Structure formats: structure tokens, C-alpha cells
Amino acid sequence: MSSFVTPPVPPMRITFDARMEPSGPVLTRRMSDLRGLFADTAAWEASLAEDPVVYEVASSPVPEAEGELPQSITTIHPGKVGGEFHMTKGHIHPRPRGEIYLGLSGVGGLLLFDGDKPEWIPMEPGSIGYIPPGWAHRSVNTGDEPYRFLAVYPGDAGHDYEWVLRNGMGYRVLGGADGPDLRPF
Ligand SMILES: O=P(O)(O)OC[C@H]1O[C@H](O)[C@H](O)[C@@H](O)[C@@H]1O
Ligand SMILES: [Fe+2]
């Protein structure tokens, strides 16, 4: 994802509206944008008839450029595909850079994978999830209302989505009787 502002930018107060969303560009990802991510391909194909919005990313007007600290608020709408919770595509930063997430509303989790072992950080309003450099990351809505989080990341980190398609994320996150059921794959 990229924002529409080029550096240098002035010091600024970032203003959030009543829904606490930054005023910058919004990226919408529909089910059809999530090809190859859900295990149950038949269920994914069936969902394309309606092609619902799975998540939206609203960015602040800070450029994705070296030295900058862009922020975004992602809203993942609730739902499942073949028992698997709605989730983001997931990516790794081509330049190894850390990132922080802050849970704002709803419940979910941050799935991390270093290519060897997966980690799961449950997220609720007020939780800070830390993504160390070199870990792929994906967010999952494990509840029945929208899950929203703020992300802050170095502007030169970049997004590699192919890595996740090639390597997976270590776990699939399904709805279980007592909350999320993490299945190795
Ligand atoms: O990029 P995705 O894996 O689709 O995740 C959606 C978004 O989540 C967070 O907000 C990240 O900071 C964004 O950089 C990312 O674009
Ligand atoms: Fe990231």
C-alpha cells in the first residue's frame, strides 16, 4: 500500500474523526483480493458471489518513505470462510523493520511467522502487539464485531505479499468451541 503524499511533510497533528479513523486514503480489500489464503477453496469461491469487503485500511497523510513513520487503522469485518476467521493478506517487510499495533475495538489476534515458528498474540482494545523485524504478520478478527487496530511502521519497510503465499503463516485460525483454534499447517 502506498500513501499519496511525498516528503518532506511538515510537523502535524493527525486528526481522527469520531470513528477514530485517519483522514487519508482508504484501501478496501474484498474477498476476491484474498485468493489463495483460505484453506477451504470451495467456500472461498462460493463467497465470491457477494464478494464482501473483508477489511479496510485508512492511512494518515504520512508518506511511506525512509525516516517517516506512517500510521494506519485497519478494520477487519467479522466472518469466516470454511470455519477460518476473516484475516488480512499478511506480509513481511522486505527491509527488516519492526512495527507496533494497538488494539482499538473488537477482538482479534496478531499472527507472526519467521519461516520457522509461528506466534499468536491475542488483541483487544488497549493491547499493543510488537512485530520484530524479520517476522511476517497477519491480523485476524476472532470476534463477531469489527476488529480495529492502529499500526505504526517505518516508512521504508515495504510490503512483500508473495512471501506469505509461498511460506504460509504457520497457523490457520479457525473458530473453536472455546475461542480461536490454531491449527499448524
Ligand atoms: O497489508 P495487509 O497484509 O493487507 O494488511 C493490512 C494493513 O495492516 C496494517 O495496517 C499495516 O500497517 C498496513 O501496512 C497493512 O497494509
Ligand atoms: Fe507490516
PDB file of C-alpha atoms and ligand atoms in Angstrom:
ATOM      1  CA  MET A   1       0.000   0.000   0.000  1.00  0.00           C
ATOM      2  CA  SER A   2       1.270   3.487  -0.566  1.00  0.00           C
ATOM      3  CA  SER A   3       0.060   6.891   0.542  1.00  0.00           C
ATOM      4  CA  PHE A   4      -0.399   9.878  -1.739  1.00  0.00           C
ATOM      5  CA  VAL A   5       1.889  12.377  -0.005  1.00  0.00           C
ATOM      6  CA  THR A   6       5.556  12.855  -0.895  1.00  0.00           C
ATOM      7  CA  PRO A   7       8.227  14.084   1.538  1.00  0.00           C
ATOM      8  CA  PRO A   8       9.088  16.385   3.121  1.00  0.00           C
ATOM      9  CA  VAL A   9       5.956  16.764   5.224  1.00  0.00           C
ATOM     10  CA  PRO A  10       5.566  19.372   7.982  1.00  0.00           C
ATOM     11  CA  PRO A  11       5.075  18.518  11.660  1.00  0.00           C
ATOM     12  CA  MET A  12       1.379  17.891  12.044  1.00  0.00           C
ATOM     13  CA  ARG A  13      -1.423  16.895  14.335  1.00  0.00           C
ATOM     14  CA  ILE A  14      -3.141  13.845  12.915  1.00  0.00           C
ATOM     15  CA  THR A  15      -6.864  14.296  13.372  1.00  0.00           C
ATOM     16  CA  PHE A  16      -9.099  11.309  13.799  1.00  0.00           C
ATOM     17  CA  ASP A  17     -12.811  11.526  13.132  1.00  0.00           C
ATOM     18  CA  ALA A  18     -15.484  10.268  15.523  1.00  0.00           C
ATOM     19  CA  ARG A  19     -14.815   6.706  14.404  1.00  0.00           C
ATOM     20  CA  MET A  20     -11.088   7.294  15.135  1.00  0.00           C
ATOM     21  CA  GLU A  21     -10.093   6.801  11.544  1.00  0.00           C
ATOM     22  CA  PRO A  22      -7.314   8.831   9.918  1.00  0.00           C
ATOM     23  CA  SER A  23      -8.462  11.149   7.183  1.00  0.00           C
ATOM     24  CA  GLY A  24      -6.095   9.881   4.462  1.00  0.00           C
ATOM     25  CA  PRO A  25      -6.530   7.329   1.692  1.00  0.00           C
ATOM     26  CA  VAL A  26      -8.596   4.189   2.319  1.00  0.00           C
ATOM     27  CA  LEU A  27      -7.662   0.818   0.865  1.00  0.00           C
ATOM     28  CA  THR A  28     -10.508  -1.706   0.592  1.00  0.00           C
ATOM     29  CA  ARG A  29      -9.840  -5.425   0.333  1.00  0.00           C
ATOM     30  CA  ARG A  30     -12.667  -7.658  -0.809  1.00  0.00           C
ATOM     31  CA  MET A  31     -12.886 -11.436  -0.689  1.00  0.00           C
ATOM     32  CA  SER A  32     -11.738 -11.586  -4.336  1.00  0.00           C
ATOM     33  CA  ASP A  33      -8.462  -9.898  -3.287  1.00  0.00           C
ATOM     34  CA  LEU A  34      -7.704 -12.796  -0.907  1.00  0.00           C
ATOM     35  CA  ARG A  35      -7.088 -15.555  -3.447  1.00  0.00           C
ATOM     36  CA  GLY A  36      -5.008 -18.465  -2.153  1.00  0.00           C
ATOM     37  CA  LEU A  37      -5.271 -17.533   1.517  1.00  0.00           C
ATOM     38  CA  PHE A  38      -8.159 -19.614   2.895  1.00  0.00           C
ATOM     39  CA  ALA A  39      -7.762 -23.408   3.165  1.00  0.00           C
ATOM     40  CA  ASP A  40     -11.316 -24.146   2.003  1.00  0.00           C
ATOM     41  CA  THR A  41     -11.094 -23.045  -1.629  1.00  0.00           C
ATOM     42  CA  ALA A  42     -14.675 -24.118  -2.419  1.00  0.00           C
ATOM     43  CA  ALA A  43     -16.032 -21.952   0.442  1.00  0.00           C
ATOM     44  CA  TRP A  44     -13.877 -19.042  -0.731  1.00  0.00           C
ATOM     45  CA  GLU A  45     -15.173 -19.416  -4.315  1.00  0.00           C
ATOM     46  CA  ALA A  46     -18.786 -19.561  -3.082  1.00  0.00           C
ATOM     47  CA  SER A  47     -18.248 -16.303  -1.152  1.00  0.00           C
ATOM     48  CA  LEU A  48     -17.240 -14.515  -4.370  1.00  0.00           C
ATOM     49  CA  ALA A  49     -20.881 -14.307  -5.450  1.00  0.00           C
ATOM     50  CA  GLU A  50     -21.332 -11.500  -2.906  1.00  0.00           C
ATOM     51  CA  ASP A  51     -17.639 -10.582  -2.764  1.00  0.00           C
ATOM     52  CA  PRO A  52     -17.916  -8.828   0.637  1.00  0.00           C
ATOM     53  CA  VAL A  53     -15.450  -6.264   1.928  1.00  0.00           C
ATOM     54  CA  VAL A  54     -13.227  -8.193   4.360  1.00  0.00           C
ATOM     55  CA  TYR A  55     -11.145  -5.266   5.618  1.00  0.00           C
ATOM     56  CA  GLU A  56     -10.358  -1.606   5.073  1.00  0.00           C
ATOM     57  CA  VAL A  57      -7.136   0.260   5.782  1.00  0.00           C
ATOM     58  CA  ALA A  58      -7.357   4.021   6.404  1.00  0.00           C
ATOM     59  CA  SER A  59      -3.984   5.752   6.288  1.00  0.00           C
ATOM     60  CA  SER A  60      -2.757   9.026   7.715  1.00  0.00           C
ATOM     61  CA  PRO A  61      -1.172  11.536   5.320  1.00  0.00           C
ATOM     62  CA  VAL A  62       2.401  10.462   6.072  1.00  0.00           C
ATOM     63  CA  PRO A  63       4.373   9.039   3.143  1.00  0.00           C
ATOM     64  CA  GLU A  64       5.875   5.568   3.018  1.00  0.00           C
ATOM     65  CA  ALA A  65       9.426   6.901   2.743  1.00  0.00           C
ATOM     66  CA  GLU A  66      12.693   6.407   4.649  1.00  0.00           C
ATOM     67  CA  GLY A  67      12.705   8.166   8.026  1.00  0.00           C
ATOM     68  CA  GLU A  68       8.918   8.682   8.119  1.00  0.00           C
ATOM     69  CA  LEU A  69       6.533   6.863  10.488  1.00  0.00           C
ATOM     70  CA  PRO A  70       3.267   6.203   8.617  1.00  0.00           C
ATOM     71  CA  GLN A  71       0.201   5.014  10.549  1.00  0.00           C
ATOM     72  CA  SER A  72      -2.958   3.273   9.505  1.00  0.00           C
ATOM     73  CA  ILE A  73      -6.141   1.978  11.072  1.00  0.00           C
ATOM     74  CA  THR A  74      -7.349  -1.361   9.784  1.00  0.00           C
ATOM     75  CA  THR A  75     -10.935  -2.553  10.287  1.00  0.00           C
ATOM     76  CA  ILE A  76     -11.483  -6.286   9.735  1.00  0.00           C
ATOM     77  CA  HIS A  77     -15.171  -7.130   9.416  1.00  0.00           C
ATOM     78  CA  PRO A  78     -16.347 -10.254  11.266  1.00  0.00           C
ATOM     79  CA  GLY A  79     -16.926 -13.512   9.444  1.00  0.00           C
ATOM     80  CA  LYS A  80     -15.484 -16.878   8.453  1.00  0.00           C
ATOM     81  CA  VAL A  81     -14.672 -18.765   5.270  1.00  0.00           C
ATOM     82  CA  GLY A  82     -14.985 -22.527   5.731  1.00  0.00           C
ATOM     83  CA  GLY A  83     -14.559 -22.063   9.502  1.00  0.00           C
ATOM     84  CA  GLU A  84     -11.468 -19.863   9.108  1.00  0.00           C
ATOM     85  CA  PHE A  85     -11.750 -16.341  10.534  1.00  0.00           C
ATOM     86  CA  HIS A  86     -11.553 -13.232   8.349  1.00  0.00           C
ATOM     87  CA  MET A  87      -7.977 -12.016   8.153  1.00  0.00           C
ATOM     88  CA  THR A  88      -5.601  -9.681   6.353  1.00  0.00           C
ATOM     89  CA  LYS A  89      -3.450 -10.900   3.469  1.00  0.00           C
ATOM     90  CA  GLY A  90      -0.369 -10.683   5.656  1.00  0.00           C
ATOM     91  CA  HIS A  91       3.077  -9.554   4.593  1.00  0.00           C
ATOM     92  CA  ILE A  92       6.719  -9.385   5.569  1.00  0.00           C
ATOM     93  CA  HIS A  93       8.761  -6.196   5.355  1.00  0.00           C
ATOM     94  CA  PRO A  94      11.367  -6.552   2.596  1.00  0.00           C
ATOM     95  CA  ARG A  95      13.559  -4.258   4.694  1.00  0.00           C
ATOM     96  CA  PRO A  96      13.667  -5.773   8.200  1.00  0.00           C
ATOM     97  CA  ARG A  97      11.772  -3.211  10.256  1.00  0.00           C
ATOM     98  CA  GLY A  98       9.670  -3.541  13.407  1.00  0.00           C
ATOM     99  CA  GLU A  99       6.060  -2.370  13.691  1.00  0.00           C
ATOM    100  CA  ILE A 100       3.577  -1.807  16.513  1.00  0.00           C
ATOM    101  CA  TYR A 101      -0.157  -2.468  16.562  1.00  0.00           C
ATOM    102  CA  LEU A 102      -2.581  -1.054  19.128  1.00  0.00           C
ATOM    103  CA  GLY A 103      -5.992  -2.729  19.532  1.00  0.00           C
ATOM    104  CA  LEU A 104      -8.817  -0.147  19.334  1.00  0.00           C
ATOM    105  CA  SER A 105     -12.088  -2.085  19.272  1.00  0.00           C
ATOM    106  CA  GLY A 106     -13.342  -5.614  18.902  1.00  0.00           C
ATOM    107  CA  VAL A 107     -11.168  -8.673  19.476  1.00  0.00           C
ATOM    108  CA  GLY A 108      -8.659 -10.395  17.290  1.00  0.00           C
ATOM    109  CA  GLY A 109      -5.130 -11.598  17.114  1.00  0.00           C
ATOM    110  CA  LEU A 110      -1.772 -10.933  15.586  1.00  0.00           C
ATOM    111  CA  LEU A 111      -0.238 -13.964  13.898  1.00  0.00           C
ATOM    112  CA  LEU A 112       3.526 -13.804  13.365  1.00  0.00           C
ATOM    113  CA  PHE A 113       5.786 -16.215  11.469  1.00  0.00           C
ATOM    114  CA  ASP A 114       9.557 -16.141  10.991  1.00  0.00           C
ATOM    115  CA  GLY A 115       9.540 -19.022   8.491  1.00  0.00           C
ATOM    116  CA  ASP A 116      10.204 -21.496  11.300  1.00  0.00           C
ATOM    117  CA  LYS A 117       7.850 -20.952  14.221  1.00  0.00           C
ATOM    118  CA  PRO A 118       4.519 -19.131  14.437  1.00  0.00           C
ATOM    119  CA  GLU A 119       3.477 -16.907  17.357  1.00  0.00           C
ATOM    120  CA  TRP A 120      -0.031 -15.724  18.288  1.00  0.00           C
ATOM    121  CA  ILE A 121      -0.715 -12.518  20.228  1.00  0.00           C
ATOM    122  CA  PRO A 122      -4.373 -12.098  21.307  1.00  0.00           C
ATOM    123  CA  MET A 123      -5.500  -8.488  20.816  1.00  0.00           C
ATOM    124  CA  GLU A 124      -8.227  -6.437  22.487  1.00  0.00           C
ATOM    125  CA  PRO A 125      -8.682  -2.675  22.989  1.00  0.00           C
ATOM    126  CA  GLY A 126      -5.518  -1.389  24.656  1.00  0.00           C
ATOM    127  CA  SER A 127      -3.267  -4.319  23.670  1.00  0.00           C
ATOM    128  CA  ILE A 128      -0.011  -3.419  21.983  1.00  0.00           C
ATOM    129  CA  GLY A 129       1.351  -6.134  19.694  1.00  0.00           C
ATOM    130  CA  TYR A 130       5.025  -5.824  18.776  1.00  0.00           C
ATOM    131  CA  ILE A 131       6.228  -7.185  15.433  1.00  0.00           C
ATOM    132  CA  PRO A 132      10.014  -7.629  15.471  1.00  0.00           C
ATOM    133  CA  PRO A 133      11.984  -7.164  12.231  1.00  0.00           C
ATOM    134  CA  GLY A 134      12.024 -10.315  10.074  1.00  0.00           C
ATOM    135  CA  TRP A 135       8.611 -11.638  11.137  1.00  0.00           C
ATOM    136  CA  ALA A 136       5.736 -11.919   8.664  1.00  0.00           C
ATOM    137  CA  HIS A 137       2.448 -10.697  10.189  1.00  0.00           C
ATOM    138  CA  ARG A 138      -1.270 -11.082   9.661  1.00  0.00           C
ATOM    139  CA  SER A 139      -4.259  -9.873  11.695  1.00  0.00           C
ATOM    140  CA  VAL A 140      -7.373 -11.931  12.359  1.00  0.00           C
ATOM    141  CA  ASN A 141     -10.825 -10.939  13.624  1.00  0.00           C
ATOM    142  CA  THR A 142     -11.799 -13.633  16.155  1.00  0.00           C
ATOM    143  CA  GLY A 143     -14.999 -11.947  17.335  1.00  0.00           C
ATOM    144  CA  ASP A 144     -18.430 -11.082  15.987  1.00  0.00           C
ATOM    145  CA  GLU A 145     -17.970  -7.315  15.661  1.00  0.00           C
ATOM    146  CA  PRO A 146     -15.432  -5.305  13.640  1.00  0.00           C
ATOM    147  CA  TYR A 147     -11.867  -5.607  14.940  1.00  0.00           C
ATOM    148  CA  ARG A 148      -9.872  -2.371  14.608  1.00  0.00           C
ATOM    149  CA  PHE A 149      -6.247  -1.630  15.284  1.00  0.00           C
ATOM    150  CA  LEU A 150      -3.759   1.171  14.767  1.00  0.00           C
ATOM    151  CA  ALA A 151      -0.451   0.280  13.072  1.00  0.00           C
ATOM    152  CA  VAL A 152       2.723   2.393  13.152  1.00  0.00           C
ATOM    153  CA  TYR A 153       5.653   1.354  10.980  1.00  0.00           C
ATOM    154  CA  PRO A 154       8.848   2.756   9.436  1.00  0.00           C
ATOM    155  CA  GLY A 155       8.137   4.283   6.053  1.00  0.00           C
ATOM    156  CA  ASP A 156      10.812   2.317   4.193  1.00  0.00           C
ATOM    157  CA  ALA A 157       9.644  -1.128   5.456  1.00  0.00           C
ATOM    158  CA  GLY A 158       7.708  -2.111   2.316  1.00  0.00           C
ATOM    159  CA  HIS A 159       5.188  -4.964   1.905  1.00  0.00           C
ATOM    160  CA  ASP A 160       6.040  -8.400   0.467  1.00  0.00           C
ATOM    161  CA  TYR A 161       2.848 -10.466  -0.008  1.00  0.00           C
ATOM    162  CA  GLU A 162       4.432 -13.232  -2.133  1.00  0.00           C
ATOM    163  CA  TRP A 163       6.474 -14.427   0.857  1.00  0.00           C
ATOM    164  CA  VAL A 164       3.252 -15.300   2.717  1.00  0.00           C
ATOM    165  CA  LEU A 165       1.758 -17.073  -0.312  1.00  0.00           C
ATOM    166  CA  ARG A 166       4.951 -19.161  -0.595  1.00  0.00           C
ATOM    167  CA  ASN A 167       5.596 -19.878   3.086  1.00  0.00           C
ATOM    168  CA  GLY A 168       2.176 -19.611   4.751  1.00  0.00           C
ATOM    169  CA  MET A 169       1.870 -18.200   8.261  1.00  0.00           C
ATOM    170  CA  GLY A 170       2.484 -21.359  10.335  1.00  0.00           C
ATOM    171  CA  TYR A 171      -1.067 -21.492  11.707  1.00  0.00           C
ATOM    172  CA  ARG A 172      -4.573 -21.304  10.359  1.00  0.00           C
ATOM    173  CA  VAL A 173      -7.006 -19.630  12.764  1.00  0.00           C
ATOM    174  CA  LEU A 174     -10.385 -21.351  12.960  1.00  0.00           C
ATOM    175  CA  GLY A 175     -13.393 -20.774  15.177  1.00  0.00           C
ATOM    176  CA  GLY A 176     -13.321 -23.288  18.057  1.00  0.00           C
ATOM    177  CA  ALA A 177     -15.697 -24.035  20.931  1.00  0.00           C
ATOM    178  CA  ASP A 178     -13.546 -22.013  23.370  1.00  0.00           C
ATOM    179  CA  GLY A 179     -12.238 -19.249  21.152  1.00  0.00           C
ATOM    180  CA  PRO A 180      -9.715 -19.370  18.331  1.00  0.00           C
ATOM    181  CA  ASP A 181      -8.388 -22.789  17.359  1.00  0.00           C
ATOM    182  CA  LEU A 182      -4.817 -22.522  15.988  1.00  0.00           C
ATOM    183  CA  ARG A 183      -4.072 -25.311  13.503  1.00  0.00           C
ATOM    184  CA  PRO A 184      -0.490 -25.830  12.312  1.00  0.00           C
ATOM    185  CA  PHE A 185      -0.100 -26.137   8.530  1.00  0.00           C
TER     186      PHE A 185
HETATM  187  O1  LIG B   1      -1.088  -5.222   4.036  1.00  0.00           O
HETATM  188  P1  LIG B   1      -2.065  -6.245   4.585  1.00  0.00           P
HETATM  189  O2  LIG B   1      -1.395  -7.528   4.949  1.00  0.00           O
HETATM  190  O3  LIG B   1      -3.223  -6.412   3.661  1.00  0.00           O
HETATM  191  O4  LIG B   1      -2.584  -5.683   5.982  1.00  0.00           O
HETATM  192  C1  LIG B   1      -3.335  -4.511   6.066  1.00  0.00           C
HETATM  193  C2  LIG B   1      -2.599  -3.369   6.717  1.00  0.00           C
HETATM  194  O5  LIG B   1      -2.380  -3.697   8.064  1.00  0.00           O
HETATM  195  C3  LIG B   1      -1.720  -2.705   8.834  1.00  0.00           C
HETATM  196  O6  LIG B   1      -2.465  -1.549   8.899  1.00  0.00           O
HETATM  197  C4  LIG B   1      -0.389  -2.373   8.242  1.00  0.00           C
HETATM  198  O7  LIG B   1       0.323  -1.382   8.909  1.00  0.00           O
HETATM  199  C5  LIG B   1      -0.568  -1.929   6.840  1.00  0.00           C
HETATM  200  O8  LIG B   1       0.705  -1.655   6.307  1.00  0.00           O
HETATM  201  C6  LIG B   1      -1.260  -3.028   6.077  1.00  0.00           C
HETATM  202  O9  LIG B   1      -1.416  -2.669   4.747  1.00  0.00           O
HETATM  203 FE    FE B   2       3.682  -4.511   8.347  1.00  0.00          FE
END
